[in-house]
Coordinates of C-alpha atoms in Angstrom, one line a residue:
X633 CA 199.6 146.0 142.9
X634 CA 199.8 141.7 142.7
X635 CA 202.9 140.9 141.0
X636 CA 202.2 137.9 138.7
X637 CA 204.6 134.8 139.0
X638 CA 205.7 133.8 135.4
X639 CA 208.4 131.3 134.4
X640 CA 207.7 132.5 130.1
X641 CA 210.7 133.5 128.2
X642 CA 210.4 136.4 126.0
X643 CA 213.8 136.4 124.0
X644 CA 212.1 135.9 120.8
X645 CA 211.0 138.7 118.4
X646 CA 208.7 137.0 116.3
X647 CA 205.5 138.1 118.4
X648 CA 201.8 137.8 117.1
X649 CA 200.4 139.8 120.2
X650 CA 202.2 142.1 122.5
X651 CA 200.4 143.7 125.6
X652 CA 201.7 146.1 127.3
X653 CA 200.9 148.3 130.6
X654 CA 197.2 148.0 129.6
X655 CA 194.3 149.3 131.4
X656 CA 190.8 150.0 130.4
X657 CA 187.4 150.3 131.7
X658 CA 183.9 151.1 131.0
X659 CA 183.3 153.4 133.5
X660 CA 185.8 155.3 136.2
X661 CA 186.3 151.7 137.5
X662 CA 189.5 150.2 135.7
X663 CA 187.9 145.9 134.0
X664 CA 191.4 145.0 133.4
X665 CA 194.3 147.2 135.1
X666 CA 198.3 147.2 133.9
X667 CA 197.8 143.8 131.8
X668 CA 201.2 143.3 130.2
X669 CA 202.3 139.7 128.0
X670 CA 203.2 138.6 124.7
X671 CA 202.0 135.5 122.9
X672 CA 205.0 134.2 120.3
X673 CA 204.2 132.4 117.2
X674 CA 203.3 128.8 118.1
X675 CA 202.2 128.9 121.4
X676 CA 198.8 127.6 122.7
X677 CA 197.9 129.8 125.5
X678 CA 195.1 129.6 128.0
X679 CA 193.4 132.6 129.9
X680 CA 191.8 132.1 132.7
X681 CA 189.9 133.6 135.3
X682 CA 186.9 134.1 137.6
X683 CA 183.4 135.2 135.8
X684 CA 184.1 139.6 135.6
X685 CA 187.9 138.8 135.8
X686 CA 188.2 141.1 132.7
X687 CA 189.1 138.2 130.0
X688 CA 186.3 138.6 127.0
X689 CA 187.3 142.7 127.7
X690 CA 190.8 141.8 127.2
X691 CA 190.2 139.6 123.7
X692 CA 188.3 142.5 122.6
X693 CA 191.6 144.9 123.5
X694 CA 193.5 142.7 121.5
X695 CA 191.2 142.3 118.6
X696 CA 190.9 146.0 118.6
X697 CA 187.6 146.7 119.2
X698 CA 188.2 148.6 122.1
X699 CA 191.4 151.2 122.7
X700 CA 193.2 150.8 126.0
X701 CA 192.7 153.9 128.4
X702 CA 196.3 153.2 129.0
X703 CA 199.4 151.4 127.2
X704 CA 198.4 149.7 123.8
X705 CA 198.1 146.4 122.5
X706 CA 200.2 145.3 118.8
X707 CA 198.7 142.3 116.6
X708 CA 201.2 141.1 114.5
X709 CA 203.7 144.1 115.4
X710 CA 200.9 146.8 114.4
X711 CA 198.3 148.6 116.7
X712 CA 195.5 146.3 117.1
X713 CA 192.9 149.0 116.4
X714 CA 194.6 149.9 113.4
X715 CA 195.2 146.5 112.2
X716 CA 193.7 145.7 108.8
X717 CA 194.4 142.6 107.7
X718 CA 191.9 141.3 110.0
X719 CA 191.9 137.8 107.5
X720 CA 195.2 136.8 109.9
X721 CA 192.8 136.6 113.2
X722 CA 190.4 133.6 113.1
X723 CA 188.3 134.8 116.4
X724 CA 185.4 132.5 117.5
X725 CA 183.4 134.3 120.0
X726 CA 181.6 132.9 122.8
X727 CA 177.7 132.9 121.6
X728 CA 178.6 131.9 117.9
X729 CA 176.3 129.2 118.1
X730 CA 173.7 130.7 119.2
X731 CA 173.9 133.6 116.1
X732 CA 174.1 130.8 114.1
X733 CA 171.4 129.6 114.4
X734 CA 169.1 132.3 112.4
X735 CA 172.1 132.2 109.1
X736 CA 169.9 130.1 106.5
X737 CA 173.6 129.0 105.0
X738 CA 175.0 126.0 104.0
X739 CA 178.6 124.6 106.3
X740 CA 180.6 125.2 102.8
X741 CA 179.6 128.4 102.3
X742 CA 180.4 129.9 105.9
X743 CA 184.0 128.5 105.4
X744 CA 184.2 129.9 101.8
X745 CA 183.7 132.9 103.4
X746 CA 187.3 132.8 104.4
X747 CA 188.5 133.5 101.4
X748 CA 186.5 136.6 100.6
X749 CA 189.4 138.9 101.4
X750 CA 192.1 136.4 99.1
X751 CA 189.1 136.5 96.2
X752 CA 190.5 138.8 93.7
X753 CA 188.0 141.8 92.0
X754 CA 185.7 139.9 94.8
X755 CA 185.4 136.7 92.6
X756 CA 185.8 133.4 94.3
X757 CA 187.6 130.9 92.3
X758 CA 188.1 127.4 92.4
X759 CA 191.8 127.5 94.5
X760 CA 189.6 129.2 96.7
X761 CA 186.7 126.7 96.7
X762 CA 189.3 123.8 96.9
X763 CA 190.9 126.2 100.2
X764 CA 187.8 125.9 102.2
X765 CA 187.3 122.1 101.3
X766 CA 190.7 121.1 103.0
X767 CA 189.6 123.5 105.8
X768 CA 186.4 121.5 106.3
X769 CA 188.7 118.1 106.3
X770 CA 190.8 119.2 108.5
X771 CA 188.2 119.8 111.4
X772 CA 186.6 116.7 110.7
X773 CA 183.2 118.1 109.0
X774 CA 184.0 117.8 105.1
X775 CA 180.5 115.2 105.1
X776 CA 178.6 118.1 106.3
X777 CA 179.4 120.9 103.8
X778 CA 175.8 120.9 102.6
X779 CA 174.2 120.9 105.5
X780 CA 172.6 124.1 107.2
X781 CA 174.6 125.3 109.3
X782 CA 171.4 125.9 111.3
X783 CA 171.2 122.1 111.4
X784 CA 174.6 121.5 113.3
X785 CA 175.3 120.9 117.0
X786 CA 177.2 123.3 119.1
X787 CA 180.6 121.5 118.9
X788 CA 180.5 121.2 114.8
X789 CA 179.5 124.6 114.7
X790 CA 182.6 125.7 116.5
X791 CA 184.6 123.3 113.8
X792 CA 182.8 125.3 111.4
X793 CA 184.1 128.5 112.3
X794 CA 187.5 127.3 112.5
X795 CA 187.7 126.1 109.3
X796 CA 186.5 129.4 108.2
X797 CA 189.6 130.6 109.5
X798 CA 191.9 128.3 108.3
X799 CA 190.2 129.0 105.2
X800 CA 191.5 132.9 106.1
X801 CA 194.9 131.2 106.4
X802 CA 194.6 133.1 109.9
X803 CA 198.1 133.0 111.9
X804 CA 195.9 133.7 115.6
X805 CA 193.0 131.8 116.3
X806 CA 190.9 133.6 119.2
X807 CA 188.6 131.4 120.9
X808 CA 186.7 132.9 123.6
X809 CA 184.6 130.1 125.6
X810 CA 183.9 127.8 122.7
X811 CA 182.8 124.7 124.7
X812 CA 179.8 127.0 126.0
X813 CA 176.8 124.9 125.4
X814 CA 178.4 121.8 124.0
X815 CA 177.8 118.0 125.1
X816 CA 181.0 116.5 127.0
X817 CA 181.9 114.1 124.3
X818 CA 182.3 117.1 121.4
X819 CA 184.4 118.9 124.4
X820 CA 186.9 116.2 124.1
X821 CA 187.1 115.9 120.6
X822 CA 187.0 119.7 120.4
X823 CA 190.4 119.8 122.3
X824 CA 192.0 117.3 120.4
X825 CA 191.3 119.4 117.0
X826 CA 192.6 122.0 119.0
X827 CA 196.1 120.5 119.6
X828 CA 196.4 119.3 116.5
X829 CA 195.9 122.5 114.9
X830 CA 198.6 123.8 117.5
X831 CA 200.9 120.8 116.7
X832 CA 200.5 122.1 112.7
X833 CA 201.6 125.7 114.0
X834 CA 198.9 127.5 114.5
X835 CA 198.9 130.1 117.1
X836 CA 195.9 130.0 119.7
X837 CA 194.9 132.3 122.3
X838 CA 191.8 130.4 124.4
X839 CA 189.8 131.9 127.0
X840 CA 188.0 128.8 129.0
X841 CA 186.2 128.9 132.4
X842 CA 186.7 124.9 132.2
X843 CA 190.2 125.5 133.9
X844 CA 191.6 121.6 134.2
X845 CA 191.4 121.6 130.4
X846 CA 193.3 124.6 130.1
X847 CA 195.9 122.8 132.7
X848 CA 195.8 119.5 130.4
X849 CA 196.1 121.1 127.0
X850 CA 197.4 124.4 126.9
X851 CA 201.4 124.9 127.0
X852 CA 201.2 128.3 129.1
X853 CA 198.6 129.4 131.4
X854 CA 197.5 133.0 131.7
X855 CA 195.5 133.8 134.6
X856 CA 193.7 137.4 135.7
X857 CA 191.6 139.2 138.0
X858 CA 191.6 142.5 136.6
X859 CA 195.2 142.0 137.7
X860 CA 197.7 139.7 136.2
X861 CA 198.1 136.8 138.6
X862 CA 200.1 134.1 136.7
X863 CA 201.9 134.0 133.2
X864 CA 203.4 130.4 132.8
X865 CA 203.0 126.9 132.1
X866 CA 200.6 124.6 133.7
X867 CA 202.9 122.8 135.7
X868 CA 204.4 125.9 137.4
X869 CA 200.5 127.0 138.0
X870 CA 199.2 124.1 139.8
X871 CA 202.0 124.4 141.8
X872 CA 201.8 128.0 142.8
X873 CA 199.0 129.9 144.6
X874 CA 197.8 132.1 142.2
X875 CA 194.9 130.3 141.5
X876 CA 193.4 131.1 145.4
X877 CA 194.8 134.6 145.0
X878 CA 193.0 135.1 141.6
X879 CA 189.6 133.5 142.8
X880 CA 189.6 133.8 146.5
X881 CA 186.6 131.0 147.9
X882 CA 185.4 130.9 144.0
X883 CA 187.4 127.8 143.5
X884 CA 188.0 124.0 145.1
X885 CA 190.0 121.4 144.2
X886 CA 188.4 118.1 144.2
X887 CA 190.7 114.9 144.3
X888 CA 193.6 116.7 142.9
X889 CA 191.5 118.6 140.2
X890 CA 190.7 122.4 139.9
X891 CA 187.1 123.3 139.7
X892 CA 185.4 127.0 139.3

């Protein structure tokens, strides 16, 4: 079995997911195979990997909508399939815009929904309203709360969705391939939100087959091929050669810079 190189301590207790010795699969044929790593409180982690590497598989371990075949996977120090405040995860899937785009809603009232699990006797109030108002300025979009959300691009979408989960006053956010179908200059600003939100505390585990933005803005790089390959920061990655190991002649470096 590869033994992944890591350089990430784990002395702290205060973990918001904790894999452990997980394998699962849809059929006799193990997706992801003896997966084990913690993401602490704070940290901005990026996963990457080639395309059937087992990533979206492995977000879906940890958000619990699958149950490992072996080990198991805690959220928040409780069994992710059993975990019910599901409020504390903000998870933006891949193809969000594209569901999007059929929700005859307004920007405000996706982010409102947020707070549907805070809203007491199921009654919104206006702590609740004025909640999802600093979420929408804090990604930016506060001048498009009326608008459809059918009528947004891809990238304010995304900033949408976020601010429905700071609205949740999530402690993870999940992103899984949010720049999927958005123009390069939203990409940029996307990532920038992104690191703020991080520099504010926020926790966030992103999945991104863009993998020099994962080595420019992450802190700690997570990278798998079924198998575990590397767990550590960027620095220590682009050093190492776990990136051929993990994508074999599915990668190149061009002037210094990793492309898959």
């Amino acid at each position: 079995m590869t033994q992944p190189q890591s350089n990430v301590r784990r002395d702290r207790a205060d973990h918001i997911v904790d894999v452990k010795d997980v394998s699962f699969g849809y059929t006799a044929s193990p997706v992801v195979e003896d997966i084990s790593f913690t993401v602490e409180r704070g940290e901005y982690v990026g996963m990457i990997g080639p395309n059937g590497s087992g990533k979206s598989t492995l977000l879906r371990l940890i958000l619990g909508l699958h149950e490992p075949d072996e080990g198991q996977v805690e959220l928040l120090g409780h069994p992710a399939r059993a975990f019910a405040e599901r409020e504390k995860v903000g998870y933006v899937a891949q193809d969000v815009t594209e569901n999007t785009k059929r929700m005859p809603i307004t920007v405000a009232e996706v982010v409102l929904m947020g707070r549907f699990p805070h809203a007491g006797f199921g009654r919104v109030t206006s702590d609740d309203r004025d909640r999802a108002r600093q979420a929408l300025r804090t990604v930016g979009i506060d001048h498009l709360a009326d608008r459809k959300i059918t009528q947004l691009s891809g990238g304010q979408r995304q900033r949408a969705y976020i601010a429905r989960a700071l609205a949740s006053e999530a402690e993870l956010l999940v992103l899984d391939e949010p720049t999927v179908g958005v123009d390069a200059e939203s990409v940029d600003a996307f990532f920038d939100l992104l690191t703020d939100l991080n520099d504010d505390g926020m926790t966030i585990l992103l999945v991104e087959h863009d993998i020099g933005a994962v080595l420019e803005h992450t802190s700690r790089v997570i990278c798998l091929n079924r198998e575990l390959y590397f767990d550590g920061d960027p620095v220590a990655f682009a050093d190492s050669d776990a990136l051929d190991r993990a994508y074999g002649t599915n990668v190149r470096r061009d002037d210094g810079v990793v492309v898959s």
